[in-house]
Short mmCIF file of C-alpha atoms in Angstrom, two decimals:
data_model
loop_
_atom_site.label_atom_id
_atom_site.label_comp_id
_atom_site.label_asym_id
_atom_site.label_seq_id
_atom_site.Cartn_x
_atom_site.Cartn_y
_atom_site.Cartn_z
CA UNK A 229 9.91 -0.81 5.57
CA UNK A 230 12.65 -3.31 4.17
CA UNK A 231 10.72 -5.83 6.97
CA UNK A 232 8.22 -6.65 4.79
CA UNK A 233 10.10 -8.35 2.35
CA UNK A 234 10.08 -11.31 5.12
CA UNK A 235 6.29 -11.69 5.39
CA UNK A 236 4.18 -13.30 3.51
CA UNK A 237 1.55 -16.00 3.17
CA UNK A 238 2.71 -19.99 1.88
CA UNK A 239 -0.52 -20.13 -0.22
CA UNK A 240 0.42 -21.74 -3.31
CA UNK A 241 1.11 -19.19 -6.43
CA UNK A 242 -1.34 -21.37 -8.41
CA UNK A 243 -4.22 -19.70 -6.32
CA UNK A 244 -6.47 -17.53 -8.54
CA UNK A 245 -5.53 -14.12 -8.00
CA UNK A 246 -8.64 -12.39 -7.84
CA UNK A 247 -10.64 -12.04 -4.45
CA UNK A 248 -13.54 -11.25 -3.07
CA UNK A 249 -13.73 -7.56 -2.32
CA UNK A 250 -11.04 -6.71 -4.91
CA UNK A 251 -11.63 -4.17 -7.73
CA UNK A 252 -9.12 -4.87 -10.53
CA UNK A 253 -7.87 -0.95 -12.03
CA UNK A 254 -5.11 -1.86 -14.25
CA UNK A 255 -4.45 -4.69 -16.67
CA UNK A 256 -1.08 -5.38 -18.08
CA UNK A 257 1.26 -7.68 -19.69
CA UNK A 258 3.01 -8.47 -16.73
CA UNK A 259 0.80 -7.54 -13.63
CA UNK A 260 -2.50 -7.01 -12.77
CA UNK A 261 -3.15 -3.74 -9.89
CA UNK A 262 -6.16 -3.94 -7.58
CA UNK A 263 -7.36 -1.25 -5.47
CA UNK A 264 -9.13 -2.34 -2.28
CA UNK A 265 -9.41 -1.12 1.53
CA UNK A 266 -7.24 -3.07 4.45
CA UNK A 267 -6.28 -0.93 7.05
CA UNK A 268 -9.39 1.12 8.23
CA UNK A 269 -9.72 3.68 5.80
CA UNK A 270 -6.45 3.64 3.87
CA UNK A 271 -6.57 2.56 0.35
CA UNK A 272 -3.91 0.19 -1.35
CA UNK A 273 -2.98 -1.15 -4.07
CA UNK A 274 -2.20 -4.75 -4.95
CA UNK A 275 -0.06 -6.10 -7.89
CA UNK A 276 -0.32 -9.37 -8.93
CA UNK A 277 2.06 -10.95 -11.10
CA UNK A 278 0.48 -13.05 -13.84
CA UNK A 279 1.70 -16.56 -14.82
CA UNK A 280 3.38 -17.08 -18.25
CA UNK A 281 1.69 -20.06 -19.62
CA UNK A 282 4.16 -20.83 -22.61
CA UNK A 283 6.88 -20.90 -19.76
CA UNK A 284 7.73 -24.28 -17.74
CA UNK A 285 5.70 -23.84 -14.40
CA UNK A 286 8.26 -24.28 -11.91
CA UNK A 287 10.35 -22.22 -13.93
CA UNK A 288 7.57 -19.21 -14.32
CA UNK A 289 6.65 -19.17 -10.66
CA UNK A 290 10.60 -18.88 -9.63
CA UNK A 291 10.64 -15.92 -12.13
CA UNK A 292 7.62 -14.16 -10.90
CA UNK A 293 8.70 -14.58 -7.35
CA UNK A 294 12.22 -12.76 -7.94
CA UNK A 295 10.66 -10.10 -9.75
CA UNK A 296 8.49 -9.60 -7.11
CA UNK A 297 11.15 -9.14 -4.62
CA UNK A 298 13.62 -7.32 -7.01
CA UNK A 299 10.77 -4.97 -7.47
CA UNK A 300 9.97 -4.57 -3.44
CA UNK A 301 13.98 -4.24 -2.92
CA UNK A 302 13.70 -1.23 -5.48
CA UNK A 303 10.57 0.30 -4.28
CA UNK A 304 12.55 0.60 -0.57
CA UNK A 305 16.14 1.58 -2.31
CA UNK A 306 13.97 4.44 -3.76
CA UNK A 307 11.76 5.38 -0.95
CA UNK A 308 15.21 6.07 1.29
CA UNK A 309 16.28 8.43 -0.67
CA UNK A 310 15.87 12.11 -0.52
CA UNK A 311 13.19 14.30 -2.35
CA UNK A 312 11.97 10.95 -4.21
CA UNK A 313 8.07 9.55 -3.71
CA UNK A 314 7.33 6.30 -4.18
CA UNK A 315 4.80 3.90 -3.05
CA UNK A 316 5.18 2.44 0.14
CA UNK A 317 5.53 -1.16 0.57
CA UNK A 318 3.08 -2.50 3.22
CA UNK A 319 3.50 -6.37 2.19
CA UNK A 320 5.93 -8.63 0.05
CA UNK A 321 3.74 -11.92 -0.78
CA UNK A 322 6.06 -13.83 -3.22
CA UNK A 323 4.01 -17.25 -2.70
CA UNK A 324 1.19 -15.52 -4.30
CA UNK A 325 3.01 -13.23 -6.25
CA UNK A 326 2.24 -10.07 -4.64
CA UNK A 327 3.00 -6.58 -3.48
CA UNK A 328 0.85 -4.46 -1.14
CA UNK A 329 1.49 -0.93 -1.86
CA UNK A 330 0.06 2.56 -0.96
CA UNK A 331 -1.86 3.38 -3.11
CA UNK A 332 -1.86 6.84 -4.51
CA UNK A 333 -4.17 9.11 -6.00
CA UNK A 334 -3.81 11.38 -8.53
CA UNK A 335 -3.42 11.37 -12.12
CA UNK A 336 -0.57 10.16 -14.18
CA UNK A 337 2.00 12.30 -15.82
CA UNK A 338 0.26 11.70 -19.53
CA UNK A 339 -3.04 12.47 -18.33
CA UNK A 340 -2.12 15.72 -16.08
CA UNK A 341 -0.38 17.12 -19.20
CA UNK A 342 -3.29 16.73 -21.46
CA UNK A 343 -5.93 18.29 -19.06
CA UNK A 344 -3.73 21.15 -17.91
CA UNK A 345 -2.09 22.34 -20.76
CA UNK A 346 -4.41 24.45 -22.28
CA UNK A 347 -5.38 25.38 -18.45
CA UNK A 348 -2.44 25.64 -16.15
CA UNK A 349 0.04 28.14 -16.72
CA UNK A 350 3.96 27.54 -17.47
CA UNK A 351 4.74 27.67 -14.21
CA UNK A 352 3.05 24.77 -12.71
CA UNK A 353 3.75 22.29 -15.44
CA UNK A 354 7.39 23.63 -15.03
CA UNK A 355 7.66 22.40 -11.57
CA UNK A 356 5.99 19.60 -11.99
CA UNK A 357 8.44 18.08 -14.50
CA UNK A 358 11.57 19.60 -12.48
CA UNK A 359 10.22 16.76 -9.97
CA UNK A 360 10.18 14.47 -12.22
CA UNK A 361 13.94 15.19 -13.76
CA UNK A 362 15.13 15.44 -10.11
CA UNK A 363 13.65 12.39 -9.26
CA UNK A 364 14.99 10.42 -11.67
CA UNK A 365 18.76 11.91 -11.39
CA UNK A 366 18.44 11.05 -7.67
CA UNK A 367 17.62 7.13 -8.32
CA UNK A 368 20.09 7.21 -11.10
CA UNK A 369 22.84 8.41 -8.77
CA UNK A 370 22.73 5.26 -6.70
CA UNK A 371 22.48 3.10 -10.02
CA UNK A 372 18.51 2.11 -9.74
CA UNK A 373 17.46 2.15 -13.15
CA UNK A 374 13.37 1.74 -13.49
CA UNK A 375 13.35 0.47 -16.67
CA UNK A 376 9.94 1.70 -18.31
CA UNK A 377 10.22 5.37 -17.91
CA UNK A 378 7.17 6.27 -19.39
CA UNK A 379 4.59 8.80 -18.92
CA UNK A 380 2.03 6.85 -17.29
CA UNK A 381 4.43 5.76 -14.91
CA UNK A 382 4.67 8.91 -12.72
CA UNK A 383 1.36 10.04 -10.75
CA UNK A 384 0.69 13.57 -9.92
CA UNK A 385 -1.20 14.17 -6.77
CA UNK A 386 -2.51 17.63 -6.11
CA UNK A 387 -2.75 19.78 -2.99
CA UNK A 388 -6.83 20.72 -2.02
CA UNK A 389 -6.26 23.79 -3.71
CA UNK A 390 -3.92 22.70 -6.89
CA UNK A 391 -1.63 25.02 -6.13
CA UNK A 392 0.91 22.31 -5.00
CA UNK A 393 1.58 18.81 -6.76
CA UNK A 394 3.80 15.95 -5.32
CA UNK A 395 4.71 13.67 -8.11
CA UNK A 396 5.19 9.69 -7.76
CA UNK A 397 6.97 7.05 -9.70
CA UNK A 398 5.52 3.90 -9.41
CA UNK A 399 5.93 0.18 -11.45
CA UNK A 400 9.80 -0.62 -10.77
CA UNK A 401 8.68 -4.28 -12.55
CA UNK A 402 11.44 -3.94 -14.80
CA UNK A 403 13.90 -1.83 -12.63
CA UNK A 404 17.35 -2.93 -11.96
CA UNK A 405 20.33 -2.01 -10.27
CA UNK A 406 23.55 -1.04 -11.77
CA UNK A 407 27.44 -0.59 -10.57
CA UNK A 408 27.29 3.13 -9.67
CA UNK A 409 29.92 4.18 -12.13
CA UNK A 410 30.10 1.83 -14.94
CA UNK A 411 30.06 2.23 -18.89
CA UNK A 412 26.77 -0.05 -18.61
CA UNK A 413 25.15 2.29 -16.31
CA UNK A 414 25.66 5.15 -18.31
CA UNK A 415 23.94 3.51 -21.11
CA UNK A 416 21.43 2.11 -19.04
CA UNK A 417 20.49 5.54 -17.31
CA UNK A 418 20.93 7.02 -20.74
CA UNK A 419 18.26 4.23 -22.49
CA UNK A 420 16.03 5.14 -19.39
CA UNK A 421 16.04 9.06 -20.22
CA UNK A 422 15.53 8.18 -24.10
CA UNK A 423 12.41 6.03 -23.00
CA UNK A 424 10.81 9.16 -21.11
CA UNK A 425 11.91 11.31 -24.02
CA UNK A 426 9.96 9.03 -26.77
CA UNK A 427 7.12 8.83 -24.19
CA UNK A 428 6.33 12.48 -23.90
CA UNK A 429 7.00 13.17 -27.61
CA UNK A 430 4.32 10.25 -28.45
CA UNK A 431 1.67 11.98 -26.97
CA UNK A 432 2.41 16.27 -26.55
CA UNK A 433 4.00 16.30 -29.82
CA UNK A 434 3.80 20.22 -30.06
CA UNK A 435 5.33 21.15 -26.06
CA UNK A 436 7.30 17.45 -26.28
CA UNK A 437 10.50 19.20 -26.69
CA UNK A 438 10.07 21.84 -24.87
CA UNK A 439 9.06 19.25 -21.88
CA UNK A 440 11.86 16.91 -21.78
CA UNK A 441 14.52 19.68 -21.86
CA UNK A 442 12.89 20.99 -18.43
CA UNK A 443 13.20 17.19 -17.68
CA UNK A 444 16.60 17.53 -18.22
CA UNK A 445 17.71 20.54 -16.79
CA UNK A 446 16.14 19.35 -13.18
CA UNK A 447 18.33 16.15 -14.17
CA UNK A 448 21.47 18.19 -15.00
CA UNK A 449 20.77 19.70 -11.40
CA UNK A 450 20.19 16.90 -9.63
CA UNK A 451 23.05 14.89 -10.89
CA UNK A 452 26.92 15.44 -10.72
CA UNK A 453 28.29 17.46 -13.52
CA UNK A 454 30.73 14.90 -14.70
CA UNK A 455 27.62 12.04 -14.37
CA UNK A 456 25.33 14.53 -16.34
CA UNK A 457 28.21 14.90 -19.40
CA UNK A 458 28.32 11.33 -19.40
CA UNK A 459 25.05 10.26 -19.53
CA UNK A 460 23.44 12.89 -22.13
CA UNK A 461 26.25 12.52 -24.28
CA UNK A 462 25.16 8.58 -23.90
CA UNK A 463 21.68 10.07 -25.03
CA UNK A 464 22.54 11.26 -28.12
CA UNK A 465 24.11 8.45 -29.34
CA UNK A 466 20.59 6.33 -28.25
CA UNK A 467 18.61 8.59 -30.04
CA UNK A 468 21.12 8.27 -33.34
CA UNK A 469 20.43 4.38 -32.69
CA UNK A 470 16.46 5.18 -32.48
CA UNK A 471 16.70 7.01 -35.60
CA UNK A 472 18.70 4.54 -37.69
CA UNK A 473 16.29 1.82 -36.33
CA UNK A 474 13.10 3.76 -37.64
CA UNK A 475 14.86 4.22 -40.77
CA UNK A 476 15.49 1.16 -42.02
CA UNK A 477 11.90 -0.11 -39.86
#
């Protein structure tokens, strides 16, 4: 998988980014995703990094291009490990400032939550976000820290007969990686579990709190016990800083 961080086309980064044939599915500040078809029948997804006009060109495109390869370098540090889905990398294009990736279906985290919770029982949504706590203890444990934790960042994809779902976690734009034991880490992983934490409580403010301390527990699990005691004590002392800060605006 790591291979593909060697291929990659010398077109210029100034080319347009849209193409022919591409359908564009998600606009944001820092990318734009395209779904399309390229190998038979097998969907993917294509992020393209968007140019920061108020930056100095040369200097914007050498940006873009080292996000684009941090971000494929986390993508594969997370796809090795155990128990954790991610996309699959299929192409690293930092000329034009883009990733290939697998594209999967499903629905994100935020929108799963609102259609199931006045359909799915406990149960379900239980092991759903015991995933998503394990998953995130597991690419904390190596010191990958993704950065924008948020709801929408996770994608739940169903078995035929929703009895099963696999859960993803996609967009490691912003991810980083960390010493393994460090006092930085521990803040960082801790900032990264407070981001997830203001996430679900922005949107299922009635179950919010009862959802991120499943979160947690599957993260308790998943992690060391002296690892867990440092980072959720670390947590507390984010969400007294979130507090103050929305105090005093």
């Amino acid at each position: 998988m790591f291979d593909a961080i060697e291929m990659g086309s010398q077109t210029p980064a100034s080319q347009p980014a849209a193409s022919p044939g591409l359908a564009a599915v998600a606009q944001g500040a820092e990318a734009t995703i395209y779904r399309t078809r390229l190998f038979g029948d097998q969907d993917v997804a294509i992020k393209q990094r968007l140019p920061k006009r108020y930056r100095i060109p040369e200097l914007d495109e050498h940006l873009n291009r080292s996000r684009i390869i941090a971000e494929a370098r986390a993508l594969a540090r997370a796809w090795s490990l155990p128990h954790v889905h991610v996309p699959a990398v299929y192409l690293v294009d930092p000329h034009r400032l883009r990733l290939v990736l697998e594209w999967i279906e499903g629905l994100s985290l935020r929108d799963w939550l609102r259609t199931r919770e006045s359909v799915e029982g406990t149960t379900h949504i239980a092991a759903v976000l015991e995933q998503v706590g394990r998953m995130v203890a597991a690419i904390h444990a190596v010191g990958l820290i993704h950065g924008d934790l948020t709801t929408s960042n996770f994608i739940v994809r169903e078995s035929a007969d929703r009895n099963e779902s696999t859960v993803f976690v996609i967009d490691f734009g912003l991810a980083q990686q960390y010493p393994i034991q460090s006092d930085t880490t521990v803040e960082a992983k801790a900032v990264d579990l407070y981001v997830l934490e203001r996430a679900l409580a922005s949107v299922h403010v009635q179950q919010a709190a009862a959802y991120f301390a499943q979160v947690l527990r599957a993260y308790e699990s998943g992690s060391s016990i002296e690892n867990a005691k440092l980072v959720l004590r670390r947590l507390d002392v984010v969400r007294a800083r979130g507090r103050k800060r929305a105090m005093i605006g």
